[in-house]
Coordinates of C-alpha atoms in Angstrom, one line a residue:
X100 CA -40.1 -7.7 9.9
X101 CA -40.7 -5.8 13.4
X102 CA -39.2 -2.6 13.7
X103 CA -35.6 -1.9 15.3
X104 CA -34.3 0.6 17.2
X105 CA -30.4 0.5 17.1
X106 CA -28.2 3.0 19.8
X107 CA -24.9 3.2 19.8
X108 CA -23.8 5.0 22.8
X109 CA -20.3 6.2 22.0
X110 CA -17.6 8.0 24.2
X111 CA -18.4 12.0 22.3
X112 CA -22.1 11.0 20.8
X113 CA -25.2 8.5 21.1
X114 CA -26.6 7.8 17.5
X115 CA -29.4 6.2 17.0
X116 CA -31.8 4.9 13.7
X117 CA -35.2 2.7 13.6
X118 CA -35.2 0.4 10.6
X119 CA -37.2 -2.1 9.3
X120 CA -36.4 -4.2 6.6
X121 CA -32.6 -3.7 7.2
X122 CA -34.0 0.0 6.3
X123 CA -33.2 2.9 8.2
X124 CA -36.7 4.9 8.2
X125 CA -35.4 7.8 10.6
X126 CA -31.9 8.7 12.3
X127 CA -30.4 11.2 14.7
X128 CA -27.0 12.5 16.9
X129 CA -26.9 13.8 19.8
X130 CA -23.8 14.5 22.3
X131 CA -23.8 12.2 24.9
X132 CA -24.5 15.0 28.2
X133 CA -27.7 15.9 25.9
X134 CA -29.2 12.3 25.3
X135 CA -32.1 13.7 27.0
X136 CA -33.2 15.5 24.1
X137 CA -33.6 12.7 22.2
X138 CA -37.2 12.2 24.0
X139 CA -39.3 13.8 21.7
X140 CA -37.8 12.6 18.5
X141 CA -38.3 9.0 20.1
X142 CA -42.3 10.3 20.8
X143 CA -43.0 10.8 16.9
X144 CA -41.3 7.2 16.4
X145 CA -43.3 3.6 15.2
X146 CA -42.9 1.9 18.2
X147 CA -40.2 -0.5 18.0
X148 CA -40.3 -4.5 18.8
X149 CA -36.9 -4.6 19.5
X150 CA -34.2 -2.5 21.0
X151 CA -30.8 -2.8 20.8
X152 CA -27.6 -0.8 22.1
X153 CA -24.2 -1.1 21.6
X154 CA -22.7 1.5 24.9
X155 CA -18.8 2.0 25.0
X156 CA -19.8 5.6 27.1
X157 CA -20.2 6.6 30.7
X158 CA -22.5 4.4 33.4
X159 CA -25.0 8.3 33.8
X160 CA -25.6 8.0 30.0
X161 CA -26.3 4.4 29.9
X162 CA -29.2 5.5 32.9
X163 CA -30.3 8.1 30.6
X164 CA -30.4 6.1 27.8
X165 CA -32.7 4.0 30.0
X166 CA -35.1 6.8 31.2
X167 CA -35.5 8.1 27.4
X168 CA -36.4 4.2 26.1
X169 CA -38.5 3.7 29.6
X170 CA -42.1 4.6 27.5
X171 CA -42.0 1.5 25.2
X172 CA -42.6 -1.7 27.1
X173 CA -39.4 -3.2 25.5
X174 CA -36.9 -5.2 27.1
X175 CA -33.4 -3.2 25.6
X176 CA -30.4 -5.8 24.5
X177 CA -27.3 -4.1 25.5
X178 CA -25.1 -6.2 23.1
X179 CA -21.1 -7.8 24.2
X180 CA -18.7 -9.4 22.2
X181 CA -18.7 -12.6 21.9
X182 CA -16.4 -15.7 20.2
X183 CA -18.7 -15.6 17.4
X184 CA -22.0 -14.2 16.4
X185 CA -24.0 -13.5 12.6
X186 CA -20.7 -15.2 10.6
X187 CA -17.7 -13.5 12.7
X188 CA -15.3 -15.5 14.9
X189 CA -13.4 -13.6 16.9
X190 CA -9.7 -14.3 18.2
X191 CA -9.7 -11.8 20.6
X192 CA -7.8 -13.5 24.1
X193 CA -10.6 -12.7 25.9
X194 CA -13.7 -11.9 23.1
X195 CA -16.0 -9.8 26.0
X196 CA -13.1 -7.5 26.1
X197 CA -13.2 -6.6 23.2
X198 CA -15.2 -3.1 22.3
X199 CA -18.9 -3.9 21.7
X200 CA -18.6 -0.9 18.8
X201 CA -16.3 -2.8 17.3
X202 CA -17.7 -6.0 17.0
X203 CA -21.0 -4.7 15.8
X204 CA -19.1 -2.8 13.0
X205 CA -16.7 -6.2 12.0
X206 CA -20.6 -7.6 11.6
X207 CA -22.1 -5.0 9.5
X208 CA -18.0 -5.3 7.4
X209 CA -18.3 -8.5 6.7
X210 CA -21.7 -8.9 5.8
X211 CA -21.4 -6.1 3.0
X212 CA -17.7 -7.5 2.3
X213 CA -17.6 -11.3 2.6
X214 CA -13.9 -11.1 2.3
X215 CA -10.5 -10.1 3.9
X216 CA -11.0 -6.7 4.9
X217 CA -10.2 -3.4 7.4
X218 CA -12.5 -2.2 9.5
X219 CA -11.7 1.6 10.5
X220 CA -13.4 3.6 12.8
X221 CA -12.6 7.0 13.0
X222 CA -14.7 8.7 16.1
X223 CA -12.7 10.3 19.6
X224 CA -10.4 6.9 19.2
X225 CA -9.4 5.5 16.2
X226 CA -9.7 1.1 15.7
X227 CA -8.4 -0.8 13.1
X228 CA -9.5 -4.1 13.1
X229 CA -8.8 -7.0 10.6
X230 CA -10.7 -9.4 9.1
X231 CA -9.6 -12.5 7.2
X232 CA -11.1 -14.3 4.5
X233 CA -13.1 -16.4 6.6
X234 CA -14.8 -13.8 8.8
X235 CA -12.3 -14.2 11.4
X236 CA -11.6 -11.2 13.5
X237 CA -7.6 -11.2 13.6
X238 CA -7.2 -8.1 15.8
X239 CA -6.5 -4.6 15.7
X240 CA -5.2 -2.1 16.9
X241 CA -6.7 1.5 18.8
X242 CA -5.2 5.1 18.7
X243 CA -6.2 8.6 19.6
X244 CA -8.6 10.5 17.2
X245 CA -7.9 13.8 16.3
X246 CA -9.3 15.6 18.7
X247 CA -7.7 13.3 21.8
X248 CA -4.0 13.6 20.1
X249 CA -4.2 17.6 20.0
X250 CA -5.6 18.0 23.5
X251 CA -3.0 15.7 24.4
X252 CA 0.0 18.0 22.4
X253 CA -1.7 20.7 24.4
X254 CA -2.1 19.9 27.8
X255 CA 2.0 17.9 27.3
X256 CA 3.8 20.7 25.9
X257 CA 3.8 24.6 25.2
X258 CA 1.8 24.3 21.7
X259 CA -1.2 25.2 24.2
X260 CA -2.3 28.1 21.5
X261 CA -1.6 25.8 18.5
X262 CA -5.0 24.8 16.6
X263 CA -5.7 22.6 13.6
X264 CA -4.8 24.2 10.0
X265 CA -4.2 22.7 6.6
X266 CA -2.5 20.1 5.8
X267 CA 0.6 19.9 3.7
X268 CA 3.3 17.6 2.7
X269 CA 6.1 19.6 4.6
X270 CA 4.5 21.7 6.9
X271 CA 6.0 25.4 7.2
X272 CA 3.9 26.7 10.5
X273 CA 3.4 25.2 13.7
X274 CA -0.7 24.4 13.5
X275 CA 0.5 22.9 9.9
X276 CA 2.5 20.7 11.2
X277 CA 0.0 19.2 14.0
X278 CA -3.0 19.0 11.9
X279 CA 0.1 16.8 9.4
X280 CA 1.7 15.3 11.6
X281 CA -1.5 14.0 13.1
X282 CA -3.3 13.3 9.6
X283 CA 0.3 11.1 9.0
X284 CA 0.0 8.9 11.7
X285 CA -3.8 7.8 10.9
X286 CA -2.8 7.2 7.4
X287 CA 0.6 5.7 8.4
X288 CA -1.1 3.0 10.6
X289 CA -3.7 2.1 8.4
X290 CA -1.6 1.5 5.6
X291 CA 1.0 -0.9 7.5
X292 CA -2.2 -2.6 8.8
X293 CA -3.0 -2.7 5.3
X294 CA 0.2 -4.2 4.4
X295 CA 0.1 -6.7 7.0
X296 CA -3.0 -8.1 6.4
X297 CA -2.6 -8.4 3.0
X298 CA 0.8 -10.1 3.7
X299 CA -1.2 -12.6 6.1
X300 CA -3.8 -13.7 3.3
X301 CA -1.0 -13.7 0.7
X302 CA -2.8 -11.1 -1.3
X303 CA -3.9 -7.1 -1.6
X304 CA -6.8 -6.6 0.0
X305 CA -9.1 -6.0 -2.4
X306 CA -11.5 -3.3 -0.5
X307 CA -11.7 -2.1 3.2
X308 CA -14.6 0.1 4.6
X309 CA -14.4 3.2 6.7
X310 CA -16.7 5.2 9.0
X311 CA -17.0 7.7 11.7
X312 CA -17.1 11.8 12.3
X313 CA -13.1 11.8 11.4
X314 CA -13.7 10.5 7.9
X315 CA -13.4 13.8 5.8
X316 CA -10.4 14.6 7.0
X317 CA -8.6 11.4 5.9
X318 CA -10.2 10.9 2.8
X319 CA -8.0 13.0 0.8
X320 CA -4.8 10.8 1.4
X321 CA -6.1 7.6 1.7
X322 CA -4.8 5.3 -1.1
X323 CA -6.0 2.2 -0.3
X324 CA -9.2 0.7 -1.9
X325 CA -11.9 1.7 0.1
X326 CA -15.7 2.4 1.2
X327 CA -16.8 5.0 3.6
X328 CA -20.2 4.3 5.0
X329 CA -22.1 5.9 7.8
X330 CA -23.0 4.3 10.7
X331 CA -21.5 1.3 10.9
X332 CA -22.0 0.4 14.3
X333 CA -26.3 0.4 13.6
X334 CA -25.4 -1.5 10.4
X335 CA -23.9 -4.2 12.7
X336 CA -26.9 -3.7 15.8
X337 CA -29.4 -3.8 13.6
X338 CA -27.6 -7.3 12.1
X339 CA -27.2 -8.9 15.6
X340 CA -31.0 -8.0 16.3
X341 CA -32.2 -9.8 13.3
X342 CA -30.2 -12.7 14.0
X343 CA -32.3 -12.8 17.2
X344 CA -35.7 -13.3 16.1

């Protein structure tokens, strides 16, 4: 099996990993106004057969993607969503609209799951996607991440000195009660799109898979079955590519 390069060029960072064999040999992270230091770790790379790049970020950082994949004379596949692709159907009203990230990552969920499940991403924005029984991408839905809803408290209020403490139960200082209130509303919306889901295929869902930078600070009070794994968007590249050859 030829050697894949999978990027996923994301609004706060480009990650990237080279596998072979559905292996990832060698990873990295970088923030997306320093992708060009990602030049020499791609110098000490096997030279992949197949590139593939999944970019939800800025038009300057899918050019400097470009100049830092320009040595290896590889055609890159910048990936879109599409009505159905490696066993996902999608029901999006217009599939290309959909996020090319999360597409890639319902791919790389439903390959390891095979059943009903959630998808969550937990980066700058947070998705929640559903997927039913069949593979069929029901929808989801997409709110701030962390970092997005205090800037936002912030810049829209006089909390401009507040910061991000620990959480409790009934909060008892003003930082407390952001970094709560915040860690309520992730957990509130992915346990009614728990619910609902499991409502629509008459059943619990049995197990639901989780990823992104934001992780650690759910896990803690999540209660629903579920898997965190890392990178789920070159899980789902790397996927799409091998369906390819």
């Amino acid at each position: 099996m030829p050697y894949i390069l999978a990027i996923d060029s994301g609004n706060s960072f480009v990650k990237w990993g080279l596998f072979n064999n559905g292996r990832c040999l060698k990873q990295g992270k970088v923030e997306y106004d320093k992708i060009q230091n990602v030049k020499n770790d791609f110098k000490e790379l096997q030279a992949p057969a197949s590139i593939i790049i999944s970019h939800v970020a800025r038009a300057a950082t899918k050019n400097q993607i470009c100049e830092q994949i320009s040595s290896w004379p590889v055609k890159p596949h910048w990936i879109c969503s599409c009505a159905f692709q490696c066993g996902v159907s999608s029901s999006y009203s217009d599939p290309t609209q959909l996020g090319c990230d999360r597409w890639a990552s319902l791919i790389a969920a439903w390959e390891m799951q095979q059943q009903a499940c959630l998808v969550i991403n937990v980066g700058t924005a947070v998705t929640i996607d559903a997927l039913s029984e069949s593979g069929e991408f029901l929808g989801g839905i997409i709110l701030p991440g962390f970092h997005l809803m205090l800037n936002s408290l912030q810049r829209g209020t006089q909390l401009f000195k507040a910061g991000m403490s620990a959480y409790e139960d009934f909060p008892i200082s003003t930082d407390s009660a952001i970094q709560s209130g915040m860690i309520h509303s992730v957990i509130g919306a992915i346990e009614r799109m728990y619910n609902l889901l499991s409502i629509k295929i008459n059943h619990p869902v049995k197990t639901s898979i989780i990823s992104g930078g934001g992780v650690s600070l759910l896990s803690p009070f999540i209660k629903i079955p579920i898997k965190t794994i890392d990178n789920l968007v070159l899980k789902g590249l790397v996927l799409i590519a091998e369906d390819s050859f």
